[in-house]
Amino acid sequence: MRLYLTAAKPTDSVTDGFLPAARALGCDVTILSDRPEQHPDAIGCDVWDPRAVIDAIAHHHRPDAIFSNSDHLQVETALAAEYFGLPGKDWRACLAAKNKFLTRRKLAEAGVERVWSVRLAPGDPVPADVPYPVVVKPREGVASENVLLVGRDLERSVAGMRDLPLVVEEYLEGPLRTMETLGDGVTTRVLGGFATTLGPLPHFVEERLDWAPSADEHVLRALEALGVGFGACHTEYVVTERGPRIIEVNYRAIGDHCDFLLADILGVPLFEWILRVHLGERVPEPPAAVGHGCAVSVVADRSGVITAAPPRVEEGGLWHRPLRKVGDRVELTHTNRDYLGVIRAVGPSAEGVRQAVTAFQERHPWVIG
């Protein structure tokens, strides 16, 4: 079987997750990337253009599956899979999920939920009837970049972002949750979910995710309305006083090492499961999780130079993956790019997991001078 994987920058999900999983399934893997120098044995290709992806594959070998876990490349990958008649996501659903204004419009048109939202293109006047507080975010943003809670004076708050297409929407207050799903185009399985802890407002930096599985019917209706039902999907939502409301739908597997955490908690080869769906297999019934897990992102609290950093660790049910190193200069961005490292832990109880993470952080602090 020949699998084509479209990728931009290297990620741990690809190098430590999907590539080993593909090889375990007996696949010959070819990476297509616009950064081939960063991927061993990759073929150079403008992966942002579906015509280029299709052309590169057609001049190489007949594919059995075409896959991407990139936030940015779902539409292009879906179109290529459709061209070759392979299992894949509906490109329209990929586009509606990626474009946050289209997400809001599709959900409203389907009668699933209505959240005040307006698209603010470069040059558009700032609306006068803003129901403060509101959240400003790039229409197709990632990593919490340029996401801001605004209490007043929207025009001044977005002045430095007017070169970007933005979405302005009402602030949804309440506990933040995720739901992780995997579908084969016929059946959508809920794998689990997490409770998310954010850093201080007005920014929206995710600092911790704790295992909190749920199969929320509102979220499932929202995914159906968007056409999301094939492959992995990571959905973020808020439990408001009016009920659940969608924050965003990321039509790929959860990131920031929570994909590995999800596999640990369920005790399943998650990356293989995801690839098997793209190879035309049905999604299996996930087992009930036993125990607890969490992922803690260590966030820089200041700009400066890193003078001490914990090593990469794998001991028992705890893992630490450093994302920076001693000598690196840190400039605060108030986004997920401020992460220094990620700790994930699993164990039989929530309290035991919490204590293990706390003890590790006390023994191995990050120091910024």
PDB file of C-alpha atoms in Angstrom, residues 167-356:
ATOM      1  CA  VAL A 167     -13.793  37.266  12.778  1.00  0.00           C
ATOM      2  CA  VAL A 168     -15.371  39.188  15.646  1.00  0.00           C
ATOM      3  CA  GLU A 169     -17.825  37.213  17.766  1.00  0.00           C
ATOM      4  CA  GLU A 170     -19.564  37.343  21.109  1.00  0.00           C
ATOM      5  CA  TYR A 171     -17.564  36.131  24.076  1.00  0.00           C
ATOM      6  CA  LEU A 172     -18.783  32.715  25.207  1.00  0.00           C
ATOM      7  CA  GLU A 173     -18.317  32.328  28.935  1.00  0.00           C
ATOM      8  CA  GLY A 174     -18.139  28.986  30.715  1.00  0.00           C
ATOM      9  CA  PRO A 175     -16.003  25.864  31.080  1.00  0.00           C
ATOM     10  CA  LEU A 176     -13.979  25.040  27.963  1.00  0.00           C
ATOM     11  CA  ARG A 177     -14.137  21.446  26.718  1.00  0.00           C
ATOM     12  CA  THR A 178     -12.939  19.367  23.789  1.00  0.00           C
ATOM     13  CA  MET A 179     -14.447  16.379  22.051  1.00  0.00           C
ATOM     14  CA  GLU A 180     -12.293  14.017  19.980  1.00  0.00           C
ATOM     15  CA  THR A 181     -13.971  12.012  17.236  1.00  0.00           C
ATOM     16  CA  LEU A 182     -13.018   9.568  14.499  1.00  0.00           C
ATOM     17  CA  GLY A 183     -15.320   8.705  11.611  1.00  0.00           C
ATOM     18  CA  ASP A 184     -15.293   6.481   8.535  1.00  0.00           C
ATOM     19  CA  GLY A 185     -17.952   8.375   6.573  1.00  0.00           C
ATOM     20  CA  VAL A 186     -20.728   6.168   7.934  1.00  0.00           C
ATOM     21  CA  THR A 187     -20.105   5.971  11.682  1.00  0.00           C
ATOM     22  CA  THR A 188     -18.606   8.658  13.903  1.00  0.00           C
ATOM     23  CA  ARG A 189     -17.060   7.430  17.143  1.00  0.00           C
ATOM     24  CA  VAL A 190     -16.479   9.675  20.139  1.00  0.00           C
ATOM     25  CA  LEU A 191     -13.033   8.812  21.486  1.00  0.00           C
ATOM     26  CA  GLY A 192     -13.147  11.096  24.509  1.00  0.00           C
ATOM     27  CA  GLY A 193     -12.454  14.681  25.475  1.00  0.00           C
ATOM     28  CA  PHE A 194     -10.649  17.064  27.777  1.00  0.00           C
ATOM     29  CA  ALA A 195     -11.345  19.961  30.127  1.00  0.00           C
ATOM     30  CA  THR A 196      -9.149  22.882  29.095  1.00  0.00           C
ATOM     31  CA  THR A 197      -7.511  25.372  31.441  1.00  0.00           C
ATOM     32  CA  LEU A 198      -6.582  28.706  29.875  1.00  0.00           C
ATOM     33  CA  GLY A 199      -4.019  31.255  30.926  1.00  0.00           C
ATOM     34  CA  PRO A 200      -5.012  34.792  31.942  1.00  0.00           C
ATOM     35  CA  LEU A 201      -7.350  36.771  29.720  1.00  0.00           C
ATOM     36  CA  PRO A 202      -7.439  38.760  27.453  1.00  0.00           C
ATOM     37  CA  HIS A 203      -5.341  36.093  25.702  1.00  0.00           C
ATOM     38  CA  PHE A 204      -6.407  32.480  25.157  1.00  0.00           C
ATOM     39  CA  VAL A 205      -3.353  30.311  25.746  1.00  0.00           C
ATOM     40  CA  GLU A 206      -4.158  26.686  26.585  1.00  0.00           C
ATOM     41  CA  GLU A 207      -2.114  25.682  29.637  1.00  0.00           C
ATOM     42  CA  ARG A 208      -3.594  22.352  30.680  1.00  0.00           C
ATOM     43  CA  LEU A 209      -5.942  19.650  29.401  1.00  0.00           C
ATOM     44  CA  ASP A 210      -7.428  17.094  31.803  1.00  0.00           C
ATOM     45  CA  TRP A 211      -9.243  13.957  30.713  1.00  0.00           C
ATOM     46  CA  ALA A 212     -13.001  14.625  30.850  1.00  0.00           C
ATOM     47  CA  PRO A 213     -14.735  12.390  28.286  1.00  0.00           C
ATOM     48  CA  SER A 214     -18.193  13.244  27.031  1.00  0.00           C
ATOM     49  CA  ALA A 215     -20.324  12.582  23.966  1.00  0.00           C
ATOM     50  CA  ASP A 216     -22.188  15.869  23.735  1.00  0.00           C
ATOM     51  CA  GLU A 217     -25.169  15.616  21.391  1.00  0.00           C
ATOM     52  CA  HIS A 218     -25.015  19.325  20.529  1.00  0.00           C
ATOM     53  CA  VAL A 219     -21.426  18.960  19.350  1.00  0.00           C
ATOM     54  CA  LEU A 220     -22.333  15.896  17.282  1.00  0.00           C
ATOM     55  CA  ARG A 221     -25.181  17.833  15.627  1.00  0.00           C
ATOM     56  CA  ALA A 222     -22.767  20.658  14.868  1.00  0.00           C
ATOM     57  CA  LEU A 223     -20.296  18.286  13.220  1.00  0.00           C
ATOM     58  CA  GLU A 224     -23.070  16.749  11.147  1.00  0.00           C
ATOM     59  CA  ALA A 225     -24.203  20.209  10.021  1.00  0.00           C
ATOM     60  CA  LEU A 226     -20.659  21.018   8.898  1.00  0.00           C
ATOM     61  CA  GLY A 227     -20.320  17.723   7.041  1.00  0.00           C
ATOM     62  CA  VAL A 228     -17.609  16.462   9.387  1.00  0.00           C
ATOM     63  CA  GLY A 229     -17.729  12.678   9.590  1.00  0.00           C
ATOM     64  CA  PHE A 230     -14.559  11.233   8.145  1.00  0.00           C
ATOM     65  CA  GLY A 231     -11.188  10.930   9.826  1.00  0.00           C
ATOM     66  CA  ALA A 232     -10.061  12.561  13.049  1.00  0.00           C
ATOM     67  CA  CYS A 233     -11.578  15.782  14.383  1.00  0.00           C
ATOM     68  CA  HIS A 234     -10.784  17.924  17.423  1.00  0.00           C
ATOM     69  CA  THR A 235     -13.681  20.170  18.464  1.00  0.00           C
ATOM     70  CA  GLU A 236     -13.516  22.890  21.120  1.00  0.00           C
ATOM     71  CA  TYR A 237     -16.682  24.113  22.787  1.00  0.00           C
ATOM     72  CA  VAL A 238     -17.884  26.090  25.805  1.00  0.00           C
ATOM     73  CA  VAL A 239     -20.588  24.970  28.225  1.00  0.00           C
ATOM     74  CA  THR A 240     -22.488  28.256  28.541  1.00  0.00           C
ATOM     75  CA  GLU A 241     -25.635  29.078  30.504  1.00  0.00           C
ATOM     76  CA  ARG A 242     -27.532  28.619  27.213  1.00  0.00           C
ATOM     77  CA  GLY A 243     -25.961  25.231  26.610  1.00  0.00           C
ATOM     78  CA  PRO A 244     -22.906  24.107  24.642  1.00  0.00           C
ATOM     79  CA  ARG A 245     -21.570  26.480  21.971  1.00  0.00           C
ATOM     80  CA  ILE A 246     -18.845  25.687  19.458  1.00  0.00           C
ATOM     81  CA  ILE A 247     -15.567  27.605  19.651  1.00  0.00           C
ATOM     82  CA  GLU A 248     -13.864  25.982  16.675  1.00  0.00           C
ATOM     83  CA  VAL A 249     -13.670  22.738  14.760  1.00  0.00           C
ATOM     84  CA  ASN A 250     -10.175  21.522  13.923  1.00  0.00           C
ATOM     85  CA  TYR A 251     -10.639  18.856  11.268  1.00  0.00           C
ATOM     86  CA  ARG A 252      -7.570  16.836  12.280  1.00  0.00           C
ATOM     87  CA  ALA A 253      -6.321  15.009  15.364  1.00  0.00           C
ATOM     88  CA  ILE A 254      -5.770  16.975  18.548  1.00  0.00           C
ATOM     89  CA  GLY A 255      -2.236  18.358  18.875  1.00  0.00           C
ATOM     90  CA  ASP A 256       0.236  19.569  21.506  1.00  0.00           C
ATOM     91  CA  HIS A 257       0.972  15.929  22.435  1.00  0.00           C
ATOM     92  CA  CYS A 258      -2.633  15.300  23.450  1.00  0.00           C
ATOM     93  CA  ASP A 259      -2.896  12.866  20.530  1.00  0.00           C
ATOM     94  CA  PHE A 260      -0.283  10.723  22.268  1.00  0.00           C
ATOM     95  CA  LEU A 261      -2.097  11.263  25.575  1.00  0.00           C
ATOM     96  CA  LEU A 262      -5.400  10.142  24.038  1.00  0.00           C
ATOM     97  CA  ALA A 263      -3.731   6.977  22.748  1.00  0.00           C
ATOM     98  CA  ASP A 264      -2.209   6.342  26.200  1.00  0.00           C
ATOM     99  CA  ILE A 265      -5.519   6.789  28.023  1.00  0.00           C
ATOM    100  CA  LEU A 266      -7.492   4.566  25.658  1.00  0.00           C
ATOM    101  CA  GLY A 267      -4.695   2.048  25.246  1.00  0.00           C
ATOM    102  CA  VAL A 268      -5.191   1.879  21.468  1.00  0.00           C
ATOM    103  CA  PRO A 269      -2.924   2.473  18.440  1.00  0.00           C
ATOM    104  CA  LEU A 270      -4.666   5.769  17.679  1.00  0.00           C
ATOM    105  CA  PHE A 271      -2.450   6.822  14.774  1.00  0.00           C
ATOM    106  CA  GLU A 272      -2.994   3.452  13.082  1.00  0.00           C
ATOM    107  CA  TRP A 273      -6.745   3.759  13.606  1.00  0.00           C
ATOM    108  CA  ILE A 274      -6.765   7.141  11.874  1.00  0.00           C
ATOM    109  CA  LEU A 275      -4.724   5.884   8.925  1.00  0.00           C
ATOM    110  CA  ARG A 276      -6.836   2.716   8.585  1.00  0.00           C
ATOM    111  CA  VAL A 277      -9.906   4.893   7.963  1.00  0.00           C
ATOM    112  CA  HIS A 278      -8.079   6.621   5.106  1.00  0.00           C
ATOM    113  CA  LEU A 279      -7.192   3.200   3.737  1.00  0.00           C
ATOM    114  CA  GLY A 280     -10.893   2.350   3.539  1.00  0.00           C
ATOM    115  CA  GLU A 281     -11.462   0.452   6.800  1.00  0.00           C
ATOM    116  CA  ARG A 282     -14.293   0.979   9.276  1.00  0.00           C
ATOM    117  CA  VAL A 283     -13.594   2.730  12.544  1.00  0.00           C
ATOM    118  CA  PRO A 284     -13.669   0.352  15.531  1.00  0.00           C
ATOM    119  CA  GLU A 285     -15.569   0.867  18.753  1.00  0.00           C
ATOM    120  CA  PRO A 286     -13.193   2.550  21.231  1.00  0.00           C
ATOM    121  CA  PRO A 287     -12.739   0.882  24.610  1.00  0.00           C
ATOM    122  CA  ALA A 288     -13.784   2.521  27.836  1.00  0.00           C
ATOM    123  CA  ALA A 289     -10.885   4.426  29.340  1.00  0.00           C
ATOM    124  CA  VAL A 290      -9.577   3.346  32.714  1.00  0.00           C
ATOM    125  CA  GLY A 291      -7.764   5.918  34.763  1.00  0.00           C
ATOM    126  CA  HIS A 292      -6.933   9.537  34.078  1.00  0.00           C
ATOM    127  CA  GLY A 293      -4.519  11.642  32.084  1.00  0.00           C
ATOM    128  CA  CYS A 294      -3.477  15.228  31.563  1.00  0.00           C
ATOM    129  CA  ALA A 295      -1.197  17.321  29.388  1.00  0.00           C
ATOM    130  CA  VAL A 296       0.429  20.408  30.880  1.00  0.00           C
ATOM    131  CA  SER A 297       2.064  22.993  28.660  1.00  0.00           C
ATOM    132  CA  VAL A 298       4.829  24.886  30.437  1.00  0.00           C
ATOM    133  CA  VAL A 299       4.354  28.486  29.328  1.00  0.00           C
ATOM    134  CA  ALA A 300       7.032  31.171  29.469  1.00  0.00           C
ATOM    135  CA  ASP A 301       6.059  33.942  31.883  1.00  0.00           C
ATOM    136  CA  ARG A 302       8.572  36.483  30.593  1.00  0.00           C
ATOM    137  CA  SER A 303      10.889  37.271  27.723  1.00  0.00           C
ATOM    138  CA  GLY A 304      14.551  36.384  28.131  1.00  0.00           C
ATOM    139  CA  VAL A 305      17.148  33.678  27.623  1.00  0.00           C
ATOM    140  CA  ILE A 306      16.582  30.139  28.888  1.00  0.00           C
ATOM    141  CA  THR A 307      19.284  29.311  31.457  1.00  0.00           C
ATOM    142  CA  ALA A 308      17.962  25.954  32.712  1.00  0.00           C
ATOM    143  CA  ALA A 309      15.683  23.387  31.096  1.00  0.00           C
ATOM    144  CA  PRO A 310      14.463  19.897  32.013  1.00  0.00           C
ATOM    145  CA  PRO A 311      15.620  16.994  29.846  1.00  0.00           C
ATOM    146  CA  ARG A 312      13.440  14.811  27.688  1.00  0.00           C
ATOM    147  CA  VAL A 313      11.956  12.279  30.107  1.00  0.00           C
ATOM    148  CA  GLU A 314       9.940   9.078  29.872  1.00  0.00           C
ATOM    149  CA  GLU A 315       9.456   7.444  33.254  1.00  0.00           C
ATOM    150  CA  GLY A 316       6.509   5.250  34.163  1.00  0.00           C
ATOM    151  CA  GLY A 317       3.367   7.118  33.263  1.00  0.00           C
ATOM    152  CA  LEU A 318       5.007  10.517  32.781  1.00  0.00           C
ATOM    153  CA  TRP A 319       6.631  12.056  29.712  1.00  0.00           C
ATOM    154  CA  HIS A 320       8.289  15.432  29.197  1.00  0.00           C
ATOM    155  CA  ARG A 321       9.014  16.804  25.749  1.00  0.00           C
ATOM    156  CA  PRO A 322      11.112  20.014  25.719  1.00  0.00           C
ATOM    157  CA  LEU A 323      10.215  22.401  22.925  1.00  0.00           C
ATOM    158  CA  ARG A 324      13.056  24.852  23.647  1.00  0.00           C
ATOM    159  CA  LYS A 325      16.633  24.483  24.887  1.00  0.00           C
ATOM    160  CA  VAL A 326      19.144  26.292  27.080  1.00  0.00           C
ATOM    161  CA  GLY A 327      20.411  29.386  25.315  1.00  0.00           C
ATOM    162  CA  ASP A 328      17.221  30.008  23.348  1.00  0.00           C
ATOM    163  CA  ARG A 329      15.865  33.535  23.437  1.00  0.00           C
ATOM    164  CA  VAL A 330      12.159  33.727  24.327  1.00  0.00           C
ATOM    165  CA  GLU A 331       9.989  36.626  23.219  1.00  0.00           C
ATOM    166  CA  LEU A 332       6.486  36.494  24.669  1.00  0.00           C
ATOM    167  CA  THR A 333       3.731  36.299  22.060  1.00  0.00           C
ATOM    168  CA  HIS A 334       0.795  35.358  24.337  1.00  0.00           C
ATOM    169  CA  THR A 335       0.089  32.378  22.066  1.00  0.00           C
ATOM    170  CA  ASN A 336       0.843  28.655  22.101  1.00  0.00           C
ATOM    171  CA  ARG A 337       4.230  29.627  20.659  1.00  0.00           C
ATOM    172  CA  ASP A 338       5.242  30.556  24.224  1.00  0.00           C
ATOM    173  CA  TYR A 339       5.326  26.869  25.194  1.00  0.00           C
ATOM    174  CA  LEU A 340       8.659  25.738  26.621  1.00  0.00           C
ATOM    175  CA  GLY A 341       7.759  22.090  27.021  1.00  0.00           C
ATOM    176  CA  VAL A 342       4.859  19.673  27.342  1.00  0.00           C
ATOM    177  CA  ILE A 343       4.329  17.218  30.191  1.00  0.00           C
ATOM    178  CA  ARG A 344       1.853  14.406  29.793  1.00  0.00           C
ATOM    179  CA  ALA A 345       0.934  11.918  32.467  1.00  0.00           C
ATOM    180  CA  VAL A 346      -1.423   8.985  32.899  1.00  0.00           C
ATOM    181  CA  GLY A 347      -2.416   7.051  35.987  1.00  0.00           C
ATOM    182  CA  PRO A 348      -5.257   5.386  37.840  1.00  0.00           C
ATOM    183  CA  SER A 349      -6.529   8.599  39.477  1.00  0.00           C
ATOM    184  CA  ALA A 350      -6.736  12.312  38.753  1.00  0.00           C
ATOM    185  CA  GLU A 351      -5.053  13.170  42.046  1.00  0.00           C
ATOM    186  CA  GLY A 352      -2.162  10.797  41.392  1.00  0.00           C
ATOM    187  CA  VAL A 353      -1.606  12.296  37.968  1.00  0.00           C
ATOM    188  CA  ARG A 354      -1.727  15.831  39.384  1.00  0.00           C
ATOM    189  CA  GLN A 355       0.832  14.976  42.066  1.00  0.00           C
ATOM    190  CA  ALA A 356       3.174  13.357  39.531  1.00  0.00           C
TER     191      ALA A 356
END
